[in-house]
Amino acid sequence: MTKVWSAVSPDLFQLKEWEGEGVLYLADSGDTHLLNQVGVQVLMILKDKPFELSELVEQLNQSIYPNSERITDNMISGVLTELYYLGVLTKVKS
Amino acid sequence: MNIGSIPQIDLLKTIQNEGVVFQVAGFTIKLQSPFPEVSKNIHKLYSDYPLAEQGSFIDFHMKVAPPKGLRRWYRPQVEFHLDGFRPFKPLPQDQAYAMFEWSLNWCIANHMHNYFIVHAAVVEKEGKCIIFPAPPGSGKSTLCASLVMSGWRLLSDELALVDRNAENVFPIPRPINLKNASIDIIRARYPGAIFGPIIKDTAKGTVSHLKPPATSVRLASQLSRPAWVIFPKYQAGSITKLEKKSKAQTFMGVAQNAFNYTVLGSEGFDTLGRLIDGCDCYDFCYSDIDEAIETFQSLLDSK
């Protein structure tokens, strides 16, 4: 069984991005967090469509970072966990 | 009619009795105080501010007065009252004038939530303003005073009031609160500058208030468009350095210096986002005031 990651309802957060970096506002807590480029891209992709980790990594490698060092599952799983604990992602088993 | 047109003795009597009602930019203030030191410095530093028209709505009913009881005479103290409410602990009586200034900052920062309010100095030239958000001790007021004495318009030394669309900063030009060494620095650079009393041993050290230029007070109704957000830092012996700062980092820095970011919730996030969209963002480190003034003139010329 694999986990599919998805963003929570857009009513629960706001994301603003400039030149890769971004700021994330959480409606429930009122907290704001600074996101690096990978965090921003992960959240933007999952806002549009849920993905499994491997699919998400593929997306990032193909469309976002085609010319840079390859992103690995390990690099992204930490980002997913952080966003999950911030309350902007959910994971469901499929 | 301005405060300065009232003879000092008449102003003293008015402030001691029914209170003087005057305009500070868009705010109407009523001030009562029995202390001659307060009325004397209102006459000196607020001489260019207009008296309010009779019957005007008063935003803040302020009173700076001694407490009841023994502390009226023994180690005399002063208290601030807002509509009869006393939000602060008393201070030594020789800090009465500073208490008025700090209390007015508090009144604006805690009640004007129709604006996004940042702890920042704001100066303007040619219709474009620089917002300098910074915590105390960063050299913000010294820089602000130097720019203002060199031809920039003062919008505020303490509070940037940004409208919700982040298109304009609302000016509240008031005396600039200088602390410790910066008092002598500004006094030496600008011998014509008018200061209020030197008040020692306050929570902020030695403080004195610099009178804002009459032009800045006269143009208080003229809004200004934010063009730059710049975080200043005075560092003794440092070279003058203006470095681009990322917009996301700037957003976080301004939020940390905002009085009502959390009060405004998602609207605060939107307003601050729009403000950052429209501004160029920098960190600024300085120790030489002349170089600092040149840097901002070049920045303006390049826009």
XYZ file of N, CA and C in Angstrom, chain B residues 20-162:
429
model
N -6.143 70.880 25.681
C -6.003 71.423 24.326
C -6.388 70.323 23.337
N -7.134 70.704 22.305
C -7.563 69.737 21.292
C -6.855 70.095 19.990
N -6.038 69.181 19.513
C -5.271 69.487 18.299
C -5.180 68.276 17.381
N -4.734 68.560 16.165
C -4.660 67.521 15.121
C -3.232 67.051 14.949
N -3.073 65.753 14.953
C -1.786 65.179 14.553
C -2.115 64.323 13.333
N -1.812 64.860 12.167
C -2.220 64.246 10.905
C -3.732 63.997 10.962
N -4.175 62.785 10.759
C -5.612 62.516 10.721
C -6.245 62.305 12.091
N -5.479 62.400 13.145
C -6.021 62.127 14.480
C -6.283 63.420 15.243
N -7.347 63.396 16.031
C -7.630 64.538 16.907
C -7.389 64.096 18.347
N -6.574 64.881 19.031
C -6.140 64.525 20.378
C -6.554 65.611 21.351
N -7.047 65.177 22.504
C -7.275 66.135 23.583
C -6.280 65.800 24.680
N -5.511 66.788 25.078
C -4.480 66.553 26.090
C -4.700 67.452 27.299
N -4.710 66.819 28.447
C -4.764 67.553 29.717
C -3.564 67.142 30.548
N -2.973 68.122 31.226
C -1.873 67.803 32.127
C -1.592 68.994 33.039
N -1.371 68.746 34.309
C -1.054 69.869 35.202
C 0.427 70.262 35.121
N 1.254 69.451 34.422
C 2.695 69.682 34.452
C 3.118 70.768 33.449
N 3.732 71.847 33.926
C 4.224 72.892 32.999
C 5.200 72.323 31.972
N 5.972 71.291 32.354
C 6.955 70.686 31.447
C 6.266 70.102 30.196
N 5.087 69.551 30.400
C 4.358 68.974 29.264
C 3.880 70.087 28.334
N 3.239 71.098 28.883
C 2.700 72.156 28.015
C 3.831 72.940 27.338
N 4.931 73.134 28.081
C 6.062 73.855 27.503
C 6.597 73.130 26.256
N 6.698 71.824 26.344
C 7.247 71.064 25.212
C 6.232 70.826 24.107
N 4.955 70.809 24.455
C 3.938 70.785 23.399
C 4.041 72.097 22.607
N 4.188 73.185 23.315
C 4.301 74.493 22.653
C 5.539 74.532 21.751
N 6.622 73.914 22.229
C 7.881 73.956 21.492
C 7.895 72.992 20.299
N 7.482 71.758 20.523
C 7.649 70.718 19.489
C 6.421 70.558 18.584
N 5.251 70.989 19.062
C 4.020 70.841 18.272
C 3.503 72.197 17.775
N 4.382 73.196 17.718
C 3.919 74.544 17.368
C 3.296 74.617 15.970
N 3.692 73.719 15.064
C 3.165 73.774 13.692
C 1.875 72.957 13.506
N 1.425 72.300 14.547
C 0.241 71.435 14.424
C -1.025 72.272 14.601
N -2.031 72.013 13.776
C -3.242 72.837 13.868
C -4.115 72.443 15.067
N -4.753 73.447 15.634
C -5.769 73.170 16.657
C -6.981 72.589 15.943
N -7.704 71.732 16.628
C -8.882 71.126 16.000
C -10.032 72.122 16.020
N -10.912 71.962 15.051
C -12.083 72.837 15.038
C -12.986 72.459 16.194
N -13.712 73.446 16.681
C -14.607 73.191 17.807
C -15.638 72.115 17.427
N -15.882 71.196 18.321
C -16.870 70.144 18.069
C -16.311 68.962 17.296
N -15.014 68.967 17.021
C -14.412 67.841 16.275
C -14.521 66.552 17.091
N -14.630 65.451 16.387
C -14.601 64.152 17.073
C -13.181 63.930 17.610
N -13.094 63.575 18.876
C -11.768 63.393 19.481
C -11.433 61.899 19.494
N -10.307 61.560 18.867
C -9.904 60.137 18.812
C -9.351 59.677 20.154
N -8.516 60.502 20.763
C -7.875 60.075 22.017
C -7.980 61.178 23.067
N -8.633 60.869 24.178
C -8.691 61.787 25.326
C -7.528 61.413 26.235
N -6.460 62.179 26.161
C -5.234 61.810 26.903
C -5.032 62.728 28.108
N -4.605 62.117 29.191
C -4.291 62.910 30.380
C -2.977 62.391 30.954
N -2.059 63.297 31.227
C -0.770 62.950 31.837
C -0.738 63.677 33.173
N -0.895 62.937 34.251
C -1.142 63.568 35.545
C -0.485 62.786 36.675
N -0.329 63.420 37.842
C 0.247 62.672 38.963
C -0.748 61.655 39.510
N -0.245 60.574 40.105
C -1.165 59.605 40.695
C -1.751 60.159 41.996
N -2.795 59.507 42.475
C -3.345 59.919 43.772
C -2.422 59.392 44.862
N -2.510 60.009 46.025
C -1.775 59.470 47.169
C -0.393 60.071 47.323
N 0.423 59.352 48.073
C 1.729 59.838 48.508
C 2.681 60.134 47.349
N 2.585 59.338 46.264
C 3.549 59.489 45.164
C 3.346 60.778 44.370
N 2.345 61.532 44.763
C 2.182 62.862 44.195
C 3.310 63.781 44.722
N 3.778 63.475 45.956
C 4.798 64.343 46.589
C 6.125 63.617 46.822
N 6.016 62.358 47.256
C 7.231 61.619 47.599
C 7.712 60.868 46.359
N 8.951 61.158 45.924
C 9.452 60.621 44.650
C 8.342 60.707 43.604
N 7.983 61.911 43.225
C 6.766 62.115 42.432
C 6.746 61.331 41.115
N 5.573 60.873 40.806
C 5.391 60.060 39.605
C 4.366 60.698 38.676
N 4.264 60.087 37.488
C 3.287 60.531 36.499
C 2.566 59.305 35.939
N 1.275 59.507 35.655
C 0.474 58.420 35.082
C -0.159 58.902 33.778
N -0.424 57.961 32.922
C -1.135 58.280 31.680
C -2.550 57.710 31.762
N -3.523 58.530 31.398
C -4.933 58.108 31.374
C -5.453 58.232 29.941
N -6.117 57.212 29.479
C -6.810 57.282 28.185
C -8.287 57.019 28.460
N -9.094 58.034 28.264
C -10.526 57.923 28.586
C -10.725 57.366 30.005
N -9.874 57.788 30.923
C -10.012 57.360 32.315
C -9.333 56.039 32.630
N -8.874 55.342 31.602
C -8.212 54.039 31.789
C -6.710 54.270 31.892
N -6.046 53.551 32.810
C -4.592 53.734 32.979
C -3.864 52.475 32.491
N -3.409 52.461 31.258
C -2.816 51.229 30.711
C -1.406 50.923 31.216
N -0.708 51.915 31.777
C 0.696 51.697 32.159
C 0.931 51.959 33.632
N 2.030 51.387 34.106
C 2.488 51.715 35.451
C 3.018 53.153 35.440
N 2.984 53.827 36.597
C 3.504 55.208 36.626
C 4.996 55.255 36.336
N 5.446 56.418 35.888
C 6.871 56.674 35.657
C 7.307 57.830 36.562
N 8.623 58.009 36.745
C 9.082 59.189 37.474
C 8.569 60.466 36.795
N 8.261 61.450 37.601
C 7.586 62.636 37.066
C 8.406 63.401 36.022
N 9.741 63.303 36.120
C 10.539 64.030 35.115
C 10.448 63.373 33.726
N 9.732 62.262 33.635
C 9.520 61.616 32.326
C 8.126 61.929 31.760
N 7.471 62.945 32.318
C 6.080 63.241 31.929
C 5.942 63.493 30.424
N 6.855 64.301 29.858
C 6.705 64.596 28.435
C 6.931 63.336 27.587
N 7.966 62.558 27.964
C 8.227 61.314 27.209
C 7.020 60.375 27.329
N 6.392 60.382 28.491
C 5.228 59.507 28.664
C 4.109 59.898 27.706
N 3.936 61.209 27.489
C 2.933 61.641 26.514
C 3.252 61.070 25.133
N 4.518 61.207 24.709
C 4.905 60.746 23.368
C 4.732 59.226 23.234
N 5.204 58.484 24.221
C 5.122 57.022 24.138
C 3.673 56.556 24.202
N 2.884 57.280 25.005
C 1.478 56.885 25.136
C 0.716 57.146 23.842
N 1.077 58.226 23.164
C 0.413 58.500 21.888
C 0.781 57.422 20.859
N 2.013 56.972 20.877
C 2.389 55.837 20.005
C 1.509 54.634 20.315
N 1.354 54.370 21.605
C 0.561 53.212 22.034
C -0.901 53.359 21.579
N -1.439 54.570 21.732
C -2.843 54.806 21.326
C -3.026 54.471 19.840
N -2.119 54.971 19.025
C -2.251 54.759 17.572
C -2.042 53.284 17.236
N -0.981 52.694 17.786
C -0.655 51.302 17.435
C -1.727 50.318 17.900
N -2.443 50.664 18.949
C -3.419 49.711 19.491
C -4.857 49.973 19.087
N -5.096 51.067 18.391
C -6.490 51.377 18.055
C -6.756 51.553 16.568
N -5.742 51.789 15.782
C -5.979 52.132 14.376
C -5.833 50.896 13.481
N -6.660 49.898 13.743
C -6.499 48.643 13.002
C -7.082 48.700 11.581
N -7.604 49.864 11.204
C -7.969 50.020 9.789
C -6.708 50.165 8.926
N -5.554 50.326 9.598
C -4.267 50.337 8.890
C -3.469 49.097 9.276
N -2.548 48.738 8.398
C -1.527 47.750 8.753
C -0.390 48.565 9.373
N -0.065 48.280 10.633
C 0.858 49.163 11.369
C 2.177 48.442 11.663
N 3.241 49.061 11.233
C 4.574 48.474 11.406
C 5.427 49.399 12.272
N 6.220 48.807 13.162
C 7.190 49.596 13.920
C 8.299 49.969 12.943
N 8.239 51.178 12.437
C 9.151 51.568 11.361
C 9.205 53.082 11.247
N 10.338 53.571 10.778
C 10.417 54.966 10.359
C 10.050 55.013 8.875
N 9.475 56.140 8.458
C 9.123 56.294 7.045
C 9.506 57.704 6.593
N 10.259 57.777 5.504
C 10.608 59.076 4.922
C 10.270 59.054 3.428
N 10.077 60.248 2.882
C 9.616 60.316 1.488
C 10.327 61.433 0.727
N 10.526 61.165 -0.549
C 11.030 62.195 -1.466
C 10.454 61.889 -2.839
N 10.076 62.925 -3.562
C 9.555 62.785 -4.928
C 8.429 61.760 -5.004
N 7.603 61.733 -3.987
C 6.411 60.881 -4.014
C 6.658 59.423 -3.686
N 7.885 59.067 -3.378
C 8.177 57.652 -3.075
C 8.731 57.560 -1.661
N 8.235 56.575 -0.935
C 8.726 56.512 0.441
C 9.494 55.237 0.733
N 10.373 55.382 1.714
C 11.146 54.247 2.230
C 10.575 53.887 3.586
N 10.293 52.607 3.768
C 9.870 52.113 5.080
C 11.083 51.442 5.702
N 11.440 51.877 6.899
C 12.579 51.303 7.631
C 12.065 50.532 8.848
N 11.691 49.284 8.692
C 11.239 48.552 9.886
C 12.458 48.127 10.696
N 12.364 48.207 11.993
C 13.529 47.798 12.782
C 13.173 47.749 14.257
N 13.794 46.834 14.970
C 13.609 46.820 16.419
C 14.403 47.955 17.059
N 14.125 48.298 18.334
C 14.890 49.348 18.991
C 16.382 49.027 18.984
N 17.206 50.076 18.859
C 18.660 49.887 18.910
C 19.295 49.659 17.556
N 18.497 49.742 16.489
C 19.041 49.460 15.161
C 19.604 50.703 14.476
N 19.393 51.860 15.072
C 19.850 53.096 14.431
C 18.811 53.678 13.496
N 17.589 53.206 13.623
C 16.496 53.667 12.762
C 16.209 55.166 12.943
N 16.110 55.608 14.188
C 15.744 57.007 14.430
C 16.867 57.960 14.042
N 18.119 57.561 14.255
C 19.259 58.403 13.865
C 19.258 58.585 12.349
N 19.048 57.476 11.649
C 19.006 57.518 10.188
C 17.829 58.369 9.722
N 16.685 58.156 10.342
C 15.479 58.901 9.973
C 15.695 60.401 10.204
N 16.236 60.763 11.364
C 16.464 62.179 11.669
C 17.432 62.791 10.647
N 18.484 62.063 10.310
C 19.486 62.582 9.368
C 18.869 62.813 7.984
N 18.062 61.867 7.547
C 17.427 62.015 6.230
C 16.446 63.184 6.238
N 15.685 63.286 7.313
C 14.687 64.356 7.406
C 15.363 65.726 7.459
N 16.480 65.812 8.173
C 17.198 67.087 8.257
C 17.944 67.377 6.952
N 17.978 66.384 6.041
C 18.661 66.578 4.751
C 17.677 66.698 3.594
N 16.428 66.930 3.907
C 15.473 67.219 2.843
C 14.425 66.172 2.560
N 14.523 65.006 3.198
C 13.458 64.019 3.022
C 12.282 64.423 3.906
N 11.075 64.064 3.472
C 9.891 64.392 4.281
C 9.684 63.323 5.337
N 9.385 63.749 6.553
C 9.099 62.788 7.625
C 7.641 62.350 7.543
N 7.455 61.030 7.425
C 6.091 60.497 7.566
C 5.894 59.956 8.975
N 6.941 59.309 9.480
C 6.881 58.868 10.875
C 8.245 58.352 11.312
N 8.501 58.477 12.596
C 9.727 57.909 13.142
C 9.461 56.558 13.802
N 8.213 56.273 14.091
C 7.890 55.077 14.888
C 6.917 54.108 14.225
N 5.934 54.663 13.514
C 4.827 53.835 13.047
C 4.562 54.050 11.569
N 4.685 52.992 10.785
C 4.271 53.065 9.382
C 2.823 52.613 9.322
N 1.946 53.511 8.911
C 0.524 53.178 8.783
C 0.232 52.936 7.301
N 0.063 51.670 6.938
C -0.101 51.307 5.534
C -1.575 51.010 5.289
